[in-house]
Short mmCIF file of N, CA and C in Angstrom, two decimals:
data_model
loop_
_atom_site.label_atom_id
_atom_site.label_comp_id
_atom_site.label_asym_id
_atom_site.label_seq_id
_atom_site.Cartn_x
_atom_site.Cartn_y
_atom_site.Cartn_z
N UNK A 1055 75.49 166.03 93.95
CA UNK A 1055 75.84 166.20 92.57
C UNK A 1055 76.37 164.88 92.01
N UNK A 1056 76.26 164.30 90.58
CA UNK A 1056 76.64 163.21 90.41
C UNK A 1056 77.96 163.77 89.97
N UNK A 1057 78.78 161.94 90.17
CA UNK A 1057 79.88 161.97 89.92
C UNK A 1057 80.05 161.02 88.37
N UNK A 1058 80.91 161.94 87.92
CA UNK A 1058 81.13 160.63 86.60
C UNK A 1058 81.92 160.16 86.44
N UNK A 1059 82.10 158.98 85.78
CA UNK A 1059 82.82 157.93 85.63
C UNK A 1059 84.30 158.24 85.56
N UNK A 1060 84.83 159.07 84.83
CA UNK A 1060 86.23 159.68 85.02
C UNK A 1060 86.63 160.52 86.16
N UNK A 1061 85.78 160.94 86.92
CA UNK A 1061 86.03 162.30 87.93
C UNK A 1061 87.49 161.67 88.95
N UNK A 1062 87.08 160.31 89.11
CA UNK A 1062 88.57 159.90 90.11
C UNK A 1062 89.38 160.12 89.64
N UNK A 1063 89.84 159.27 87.95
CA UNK A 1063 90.81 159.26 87.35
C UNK A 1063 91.66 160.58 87.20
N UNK A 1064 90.66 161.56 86.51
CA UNK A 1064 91.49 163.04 86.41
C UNK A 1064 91.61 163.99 87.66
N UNK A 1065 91.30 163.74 88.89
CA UNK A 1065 91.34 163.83 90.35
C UNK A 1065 92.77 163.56 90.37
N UNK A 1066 93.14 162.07 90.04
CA UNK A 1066 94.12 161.52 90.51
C UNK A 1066 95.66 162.71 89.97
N UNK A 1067 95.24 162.75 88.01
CA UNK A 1067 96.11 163.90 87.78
C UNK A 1067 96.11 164.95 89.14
N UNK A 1068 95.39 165.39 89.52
CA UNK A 1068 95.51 166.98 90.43
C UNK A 1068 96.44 166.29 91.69
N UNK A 1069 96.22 164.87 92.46
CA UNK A 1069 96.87 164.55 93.39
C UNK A 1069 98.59 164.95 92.98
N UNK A 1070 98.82 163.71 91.75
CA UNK A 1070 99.93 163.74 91.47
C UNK A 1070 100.80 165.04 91.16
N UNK A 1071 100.36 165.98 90.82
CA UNK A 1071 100.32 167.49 90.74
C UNK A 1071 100.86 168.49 92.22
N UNK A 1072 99.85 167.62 93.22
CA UNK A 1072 100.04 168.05 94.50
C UNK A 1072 101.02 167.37 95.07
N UNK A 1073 101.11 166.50 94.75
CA UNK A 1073 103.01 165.49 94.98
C UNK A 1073 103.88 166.33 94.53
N UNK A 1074 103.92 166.59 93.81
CA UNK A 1074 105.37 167.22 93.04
C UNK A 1074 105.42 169.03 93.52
N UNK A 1075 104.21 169.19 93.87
CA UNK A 1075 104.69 170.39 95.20
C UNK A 1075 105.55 170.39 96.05
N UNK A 1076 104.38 169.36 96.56
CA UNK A 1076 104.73 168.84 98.06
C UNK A 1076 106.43 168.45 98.00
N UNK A 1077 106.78 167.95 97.17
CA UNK A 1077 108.23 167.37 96.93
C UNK A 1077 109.19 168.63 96.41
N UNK A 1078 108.01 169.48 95.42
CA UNK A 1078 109.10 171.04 96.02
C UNK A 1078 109.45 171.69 96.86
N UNK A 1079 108.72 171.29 98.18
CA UNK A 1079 108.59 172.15 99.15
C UNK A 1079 107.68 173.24 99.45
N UNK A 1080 106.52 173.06 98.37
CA UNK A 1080 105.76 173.89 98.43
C UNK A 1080 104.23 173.38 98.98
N UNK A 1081 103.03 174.07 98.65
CA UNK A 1081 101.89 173.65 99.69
C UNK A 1081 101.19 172.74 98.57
N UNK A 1082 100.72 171.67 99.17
CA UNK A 1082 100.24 170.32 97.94
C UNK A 1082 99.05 170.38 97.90
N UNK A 1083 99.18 171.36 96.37
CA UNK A 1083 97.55 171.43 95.96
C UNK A 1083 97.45 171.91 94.76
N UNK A 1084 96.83 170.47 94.39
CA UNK A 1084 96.96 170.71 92.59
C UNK A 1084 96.12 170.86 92.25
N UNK A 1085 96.33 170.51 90.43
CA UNK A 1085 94.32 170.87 89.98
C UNK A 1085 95.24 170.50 88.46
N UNK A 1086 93.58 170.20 87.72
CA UNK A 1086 94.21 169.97 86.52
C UNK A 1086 92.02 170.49 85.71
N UNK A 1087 92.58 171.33 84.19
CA UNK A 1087 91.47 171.31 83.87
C UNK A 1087 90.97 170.41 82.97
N UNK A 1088 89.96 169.86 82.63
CA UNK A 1088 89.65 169.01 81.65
C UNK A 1088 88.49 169.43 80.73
N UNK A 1089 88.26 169.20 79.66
CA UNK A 1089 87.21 169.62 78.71
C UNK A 1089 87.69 168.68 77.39
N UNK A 1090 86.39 168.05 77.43
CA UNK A 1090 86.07 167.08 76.19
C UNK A 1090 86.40 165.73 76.94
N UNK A 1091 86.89 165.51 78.12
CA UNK A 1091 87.59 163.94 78.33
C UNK A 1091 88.84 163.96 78.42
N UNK A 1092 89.33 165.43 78.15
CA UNK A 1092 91.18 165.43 77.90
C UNK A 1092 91.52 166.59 78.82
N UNK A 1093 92.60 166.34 79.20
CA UNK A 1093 93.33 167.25 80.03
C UNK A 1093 93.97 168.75 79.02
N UNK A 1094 93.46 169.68 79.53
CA UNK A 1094 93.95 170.97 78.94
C UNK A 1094 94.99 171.51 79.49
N UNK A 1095 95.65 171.12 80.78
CA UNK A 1095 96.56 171.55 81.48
C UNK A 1095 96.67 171.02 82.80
N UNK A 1096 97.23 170.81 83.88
CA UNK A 1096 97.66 170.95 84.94
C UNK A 1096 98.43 171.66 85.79
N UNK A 1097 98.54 172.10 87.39
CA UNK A 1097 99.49 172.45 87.99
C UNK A 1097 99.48 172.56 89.35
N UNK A 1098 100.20 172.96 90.01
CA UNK A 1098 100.25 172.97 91.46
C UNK A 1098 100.13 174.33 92.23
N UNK A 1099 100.49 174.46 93.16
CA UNK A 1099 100.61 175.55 94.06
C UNK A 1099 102.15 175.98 93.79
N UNK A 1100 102.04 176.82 93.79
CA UNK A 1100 104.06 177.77 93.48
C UNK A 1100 104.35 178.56 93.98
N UNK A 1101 103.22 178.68 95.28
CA UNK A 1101 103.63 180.33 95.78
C UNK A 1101 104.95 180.25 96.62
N UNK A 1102 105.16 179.28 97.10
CA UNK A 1102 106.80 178.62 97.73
C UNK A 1102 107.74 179.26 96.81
N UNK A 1103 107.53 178.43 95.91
CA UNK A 1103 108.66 177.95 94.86
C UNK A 1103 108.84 179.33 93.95
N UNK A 1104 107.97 180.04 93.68
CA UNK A 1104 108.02 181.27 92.38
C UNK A 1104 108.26 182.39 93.52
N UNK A 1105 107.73 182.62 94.91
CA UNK A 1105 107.72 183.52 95.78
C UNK A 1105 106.58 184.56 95.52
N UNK A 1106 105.28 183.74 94.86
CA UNK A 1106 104.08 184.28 94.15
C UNK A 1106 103.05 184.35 95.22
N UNK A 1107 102.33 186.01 95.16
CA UNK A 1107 101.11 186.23 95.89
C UNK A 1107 99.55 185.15 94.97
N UNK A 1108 100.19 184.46 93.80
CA UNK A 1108 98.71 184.17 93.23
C UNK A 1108 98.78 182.97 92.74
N UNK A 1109 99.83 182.12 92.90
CA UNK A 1109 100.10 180.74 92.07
C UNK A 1109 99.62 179.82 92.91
N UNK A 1110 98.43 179.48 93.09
CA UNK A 1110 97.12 178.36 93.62
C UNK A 1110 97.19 177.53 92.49
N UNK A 1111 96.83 176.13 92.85
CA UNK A 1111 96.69 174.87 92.27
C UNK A 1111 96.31 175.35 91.13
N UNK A 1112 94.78 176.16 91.28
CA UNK A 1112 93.59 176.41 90.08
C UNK A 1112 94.32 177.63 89.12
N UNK A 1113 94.62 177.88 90.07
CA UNK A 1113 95.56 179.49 89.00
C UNK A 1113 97.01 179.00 87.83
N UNK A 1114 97.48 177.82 88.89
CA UNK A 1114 98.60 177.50 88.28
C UNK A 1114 98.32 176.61 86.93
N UNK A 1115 96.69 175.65 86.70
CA UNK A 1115 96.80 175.32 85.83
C UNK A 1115 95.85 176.01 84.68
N UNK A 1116 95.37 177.06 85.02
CA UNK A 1116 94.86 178.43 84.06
C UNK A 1116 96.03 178.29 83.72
N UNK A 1117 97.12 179.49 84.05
CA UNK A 1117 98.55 179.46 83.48
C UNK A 1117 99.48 178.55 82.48
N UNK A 1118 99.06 177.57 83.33
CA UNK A 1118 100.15 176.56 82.27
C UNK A 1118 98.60 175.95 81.03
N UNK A 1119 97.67 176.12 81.24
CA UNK A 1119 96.76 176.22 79.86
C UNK A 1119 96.55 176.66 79.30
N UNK A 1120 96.99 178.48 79.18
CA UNK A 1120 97.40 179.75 78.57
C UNK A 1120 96.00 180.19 78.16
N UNK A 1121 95.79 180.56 77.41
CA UNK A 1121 94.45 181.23 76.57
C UNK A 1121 93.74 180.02 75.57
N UNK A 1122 92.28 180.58 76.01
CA UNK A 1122 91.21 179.69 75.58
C UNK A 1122 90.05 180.49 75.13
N UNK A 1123 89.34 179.85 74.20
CA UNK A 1123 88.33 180.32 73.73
C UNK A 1123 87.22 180.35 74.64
N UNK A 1124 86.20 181.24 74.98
CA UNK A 1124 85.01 180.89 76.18
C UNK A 1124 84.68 179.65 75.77
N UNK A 1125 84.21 179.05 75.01
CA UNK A 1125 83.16 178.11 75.00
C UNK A 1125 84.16 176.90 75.54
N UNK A 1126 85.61 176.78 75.25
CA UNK A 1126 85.94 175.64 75.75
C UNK A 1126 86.19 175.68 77.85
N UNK A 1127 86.22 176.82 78.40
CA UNK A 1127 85.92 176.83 79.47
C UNK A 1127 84.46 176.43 79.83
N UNK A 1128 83.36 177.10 79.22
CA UNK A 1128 82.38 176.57 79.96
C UNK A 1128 81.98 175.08 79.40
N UNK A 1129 82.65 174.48 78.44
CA UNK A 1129 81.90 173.19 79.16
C UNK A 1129 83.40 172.08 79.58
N UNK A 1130 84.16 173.17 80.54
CA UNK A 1130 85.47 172.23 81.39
C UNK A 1130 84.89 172.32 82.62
N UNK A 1131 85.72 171.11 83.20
CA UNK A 1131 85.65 171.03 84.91
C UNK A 1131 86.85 171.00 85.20
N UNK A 1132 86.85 171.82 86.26
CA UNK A 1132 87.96 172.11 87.31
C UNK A 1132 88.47 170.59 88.36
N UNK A 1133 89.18 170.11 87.90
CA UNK A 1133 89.73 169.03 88.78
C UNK A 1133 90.53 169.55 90.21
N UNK A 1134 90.40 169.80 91.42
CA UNK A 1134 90.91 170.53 92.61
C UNK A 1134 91.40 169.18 93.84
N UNK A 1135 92.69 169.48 94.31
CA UNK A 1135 92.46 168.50 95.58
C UNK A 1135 92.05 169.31 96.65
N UNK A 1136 91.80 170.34 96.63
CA UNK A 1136 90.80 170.90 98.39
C UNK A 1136 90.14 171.78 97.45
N UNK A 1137 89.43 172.34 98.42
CA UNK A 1137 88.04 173.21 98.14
C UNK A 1137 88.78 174.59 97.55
N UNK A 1138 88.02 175.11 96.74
CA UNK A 1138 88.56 176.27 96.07
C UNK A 1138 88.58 177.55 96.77
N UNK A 1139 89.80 178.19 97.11
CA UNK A 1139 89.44 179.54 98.06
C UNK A 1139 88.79 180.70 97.47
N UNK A 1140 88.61 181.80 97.92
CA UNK A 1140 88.22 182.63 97.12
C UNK A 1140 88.67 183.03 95.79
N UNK A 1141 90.16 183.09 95.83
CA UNK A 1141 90.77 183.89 94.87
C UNK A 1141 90.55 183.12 93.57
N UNK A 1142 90.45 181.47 93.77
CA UNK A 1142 90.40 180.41 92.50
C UNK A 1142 88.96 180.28 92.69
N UNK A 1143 87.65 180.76 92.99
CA UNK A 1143 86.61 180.81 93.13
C UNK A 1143 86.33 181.43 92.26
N UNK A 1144 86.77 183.04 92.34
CA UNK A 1144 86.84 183.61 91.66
C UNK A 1144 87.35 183.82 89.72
N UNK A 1145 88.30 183.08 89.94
CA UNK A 1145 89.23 182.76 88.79
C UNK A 1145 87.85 181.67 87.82
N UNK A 1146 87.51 180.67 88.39
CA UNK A 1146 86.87 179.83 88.02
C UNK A 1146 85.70 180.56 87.56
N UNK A 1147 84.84 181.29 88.20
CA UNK A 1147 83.76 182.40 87.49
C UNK A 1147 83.97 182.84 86.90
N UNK A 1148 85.05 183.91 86.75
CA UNK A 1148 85.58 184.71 85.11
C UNK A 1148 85.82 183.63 84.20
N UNK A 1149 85.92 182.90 84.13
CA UNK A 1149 86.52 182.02 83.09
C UNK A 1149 85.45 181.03 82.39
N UNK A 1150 84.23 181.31 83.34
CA UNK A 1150 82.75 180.50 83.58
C UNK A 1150 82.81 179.03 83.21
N UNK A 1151 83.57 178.69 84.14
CA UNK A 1151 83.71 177.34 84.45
C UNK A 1151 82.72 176.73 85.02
N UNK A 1152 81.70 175.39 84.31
CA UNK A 1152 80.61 175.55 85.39
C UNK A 1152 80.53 174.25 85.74
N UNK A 1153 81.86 173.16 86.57
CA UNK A 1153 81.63 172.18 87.00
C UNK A 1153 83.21 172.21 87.45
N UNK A 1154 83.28 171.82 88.90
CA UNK A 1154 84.47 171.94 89.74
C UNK A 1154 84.13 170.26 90.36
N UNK A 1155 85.38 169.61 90.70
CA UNK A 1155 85.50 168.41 91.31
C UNK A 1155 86.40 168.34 92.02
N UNK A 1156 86.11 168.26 93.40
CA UNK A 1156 87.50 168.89 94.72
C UNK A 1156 87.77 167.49 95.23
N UNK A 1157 88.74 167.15 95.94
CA UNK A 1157 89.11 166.29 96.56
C UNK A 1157 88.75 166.20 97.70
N UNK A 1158 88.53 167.04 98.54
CA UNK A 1158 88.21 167.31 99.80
C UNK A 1158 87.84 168.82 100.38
N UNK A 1159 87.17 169.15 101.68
CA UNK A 1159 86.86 169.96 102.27
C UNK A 1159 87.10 169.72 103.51
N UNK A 1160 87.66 168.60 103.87
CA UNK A 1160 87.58 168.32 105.52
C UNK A 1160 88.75 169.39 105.97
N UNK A 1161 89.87 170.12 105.53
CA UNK A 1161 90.56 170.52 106.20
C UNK A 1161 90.68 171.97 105.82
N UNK A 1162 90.03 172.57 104.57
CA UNK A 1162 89.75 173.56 104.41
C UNK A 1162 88.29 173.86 103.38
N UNK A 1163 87.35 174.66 104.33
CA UNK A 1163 86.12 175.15 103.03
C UNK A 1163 86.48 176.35 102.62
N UNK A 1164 86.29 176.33 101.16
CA UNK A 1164 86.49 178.02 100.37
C UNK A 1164 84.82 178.29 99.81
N UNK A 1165 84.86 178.52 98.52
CA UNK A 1165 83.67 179.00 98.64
C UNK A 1165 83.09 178.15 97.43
N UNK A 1166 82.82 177.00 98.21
CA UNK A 1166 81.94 176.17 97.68
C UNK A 1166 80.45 176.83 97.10
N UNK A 1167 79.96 177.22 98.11
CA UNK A 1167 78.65 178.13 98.36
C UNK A 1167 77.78 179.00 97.16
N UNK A 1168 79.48 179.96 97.40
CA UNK A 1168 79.43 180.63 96.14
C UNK A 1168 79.22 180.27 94.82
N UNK A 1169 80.12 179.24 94.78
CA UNK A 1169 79.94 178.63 93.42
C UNK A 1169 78.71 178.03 92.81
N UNK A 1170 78.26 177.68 93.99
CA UNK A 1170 76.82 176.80 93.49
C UNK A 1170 75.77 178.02 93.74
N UNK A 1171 75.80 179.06 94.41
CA UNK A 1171 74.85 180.28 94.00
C UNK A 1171 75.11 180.34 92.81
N UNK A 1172 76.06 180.43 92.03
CA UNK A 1172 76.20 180.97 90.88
C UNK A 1172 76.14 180.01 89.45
N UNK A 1173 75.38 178.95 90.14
CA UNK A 1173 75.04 178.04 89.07
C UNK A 1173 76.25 176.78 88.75
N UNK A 1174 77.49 176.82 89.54
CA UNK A 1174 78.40 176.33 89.37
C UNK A 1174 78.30 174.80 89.65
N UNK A 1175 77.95 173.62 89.30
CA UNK A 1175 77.92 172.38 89.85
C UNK A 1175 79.60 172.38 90.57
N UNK A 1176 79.04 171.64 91.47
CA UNK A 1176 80.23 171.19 92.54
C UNK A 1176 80.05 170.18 93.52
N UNK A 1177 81.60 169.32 92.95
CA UNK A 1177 81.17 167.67 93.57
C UNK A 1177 82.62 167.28 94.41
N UNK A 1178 82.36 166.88 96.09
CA UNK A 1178 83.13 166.74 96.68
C UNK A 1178 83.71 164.92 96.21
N UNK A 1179 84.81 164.91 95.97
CA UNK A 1179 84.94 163.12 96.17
C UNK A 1179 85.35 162.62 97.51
N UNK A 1180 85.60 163.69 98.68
CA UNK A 1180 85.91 163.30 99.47
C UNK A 1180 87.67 162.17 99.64
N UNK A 1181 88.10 162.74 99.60
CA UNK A 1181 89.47 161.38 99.22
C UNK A 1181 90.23 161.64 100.08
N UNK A 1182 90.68 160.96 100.88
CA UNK A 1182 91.53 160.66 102.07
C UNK A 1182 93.01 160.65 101.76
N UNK A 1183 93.46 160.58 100.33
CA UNK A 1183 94.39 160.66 99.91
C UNK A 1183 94.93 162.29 99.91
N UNK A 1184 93.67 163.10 99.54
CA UNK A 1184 94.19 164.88 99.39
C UNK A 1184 93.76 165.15 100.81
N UNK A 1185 93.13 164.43 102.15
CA UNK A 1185 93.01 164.92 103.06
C UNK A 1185 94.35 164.51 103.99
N UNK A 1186 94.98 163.30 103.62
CA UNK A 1186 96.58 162.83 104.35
C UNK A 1186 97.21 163.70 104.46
N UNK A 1187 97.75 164.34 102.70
CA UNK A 1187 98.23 165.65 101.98
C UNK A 1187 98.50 166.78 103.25
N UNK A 1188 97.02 167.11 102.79
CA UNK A 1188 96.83 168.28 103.61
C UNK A 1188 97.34 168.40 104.92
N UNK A 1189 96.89 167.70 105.34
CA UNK A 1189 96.88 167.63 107.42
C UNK A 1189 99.02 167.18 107.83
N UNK A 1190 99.17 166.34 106.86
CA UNK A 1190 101.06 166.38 106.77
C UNK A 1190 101.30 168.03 106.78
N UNK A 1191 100.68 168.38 105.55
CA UNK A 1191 101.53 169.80 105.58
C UNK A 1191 101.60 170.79 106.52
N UNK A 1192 99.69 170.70 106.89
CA UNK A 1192 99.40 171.58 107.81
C UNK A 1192 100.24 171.64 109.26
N UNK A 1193 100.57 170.26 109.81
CA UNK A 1193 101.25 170.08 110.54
C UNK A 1193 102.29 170.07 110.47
N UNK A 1194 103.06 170.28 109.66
CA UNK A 1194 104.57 170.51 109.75
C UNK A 1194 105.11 171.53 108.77
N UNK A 1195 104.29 172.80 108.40
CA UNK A 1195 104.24 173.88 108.07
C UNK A 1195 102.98 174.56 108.36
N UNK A 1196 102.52 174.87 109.50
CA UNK A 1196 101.59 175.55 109.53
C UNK A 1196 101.41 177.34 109.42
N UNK A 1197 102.82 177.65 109.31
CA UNK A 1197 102.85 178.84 109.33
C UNK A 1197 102.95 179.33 107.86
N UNK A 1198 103.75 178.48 107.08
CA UNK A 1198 103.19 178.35 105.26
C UNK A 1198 101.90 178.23 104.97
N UNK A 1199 100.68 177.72 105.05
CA UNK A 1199 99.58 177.12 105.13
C UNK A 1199 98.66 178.58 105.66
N UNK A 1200 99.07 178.95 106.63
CA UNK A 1200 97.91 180.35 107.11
C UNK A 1200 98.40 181.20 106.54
N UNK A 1201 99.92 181.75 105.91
CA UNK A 1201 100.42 182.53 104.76
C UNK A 1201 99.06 182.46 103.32
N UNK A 1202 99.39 180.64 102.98
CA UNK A 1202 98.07 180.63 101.93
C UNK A 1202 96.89 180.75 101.83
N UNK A 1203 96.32 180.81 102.89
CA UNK A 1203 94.69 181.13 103.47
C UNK A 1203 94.36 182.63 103.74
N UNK A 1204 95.85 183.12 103.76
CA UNK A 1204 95.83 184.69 104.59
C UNK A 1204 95.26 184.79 105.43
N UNK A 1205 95.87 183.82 106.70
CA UNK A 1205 96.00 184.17 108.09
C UNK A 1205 97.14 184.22 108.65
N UNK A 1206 97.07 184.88 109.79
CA UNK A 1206 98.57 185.13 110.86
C UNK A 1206 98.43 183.72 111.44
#
């Protein structure tokens, strides 16, 4: 899938997003949406911090972008630092979002798959920066981490 010229830059929003988790103590994984070139919102993971069954990166910055008209979802992209799990897979289809840009997959795949059955463009940047992230946390909370995946 091509990448465009901004995809790092507003990537970088979702990192910084996933910092300020991570610095809550919570699991570092942000996301930020964009449509038109501009940021509509951002946020992180909160299920730490709020004690929430549903506050994912992608969920958290639905939320803090409140209500939208369809048409400005479908032509936004989902800025993600890991691969989208089901539940923000999902979220991202109702909302018919049809271009997602993840940071990585090396340490977790969600349902990439899905998304692109369903017409969804989806572009890994691969970034070593949201894969550091990850593999810190995983390793020194791994029992937070399979909580968020919903595993024992």
């Amino acid at each position: 899938m091509p990448i465009h010229p901004d995809d790092h830059h507003f990537l970088e929003i979702a990192i910084e997003q996933a910092r300020i988790g991570r610095d809550e103590g919570g699991v570092p994984i942000g996301a930020a949406l964009v449509a038109d070139g501009k940021v509509l919102g951002a946020g992180h993971n909160r299920r730490v911090q709020q004690g929430s069954a549903i506050r994912h990166g992608e969920t958290d910055a639905l939320e803090v972008v409140g209500r939208l008209p369809a048409s400005v979802y479908k032509r936004a992209t989902m800025y993600t630092t890991l691969s989208p799990c089901d539940m923000c897979t999902g979220a991202i289809l109702l909302y018919g979002i049809k271009r997602v840009v993840m940071g990585e997959n090396r340490t977790f795949v969600g349902g990439e798959d899905y998304l692109r059955s369903r017409g969804v463009e989806v572009v890994n940047l691969d970034s070593q920066a949201c894969v550091d992230l990850m593999n810190e946390f995983i390793a020194a909370r791994p029992d937070v981490w399979n909580e968020d995946i919903g595993e024992e």
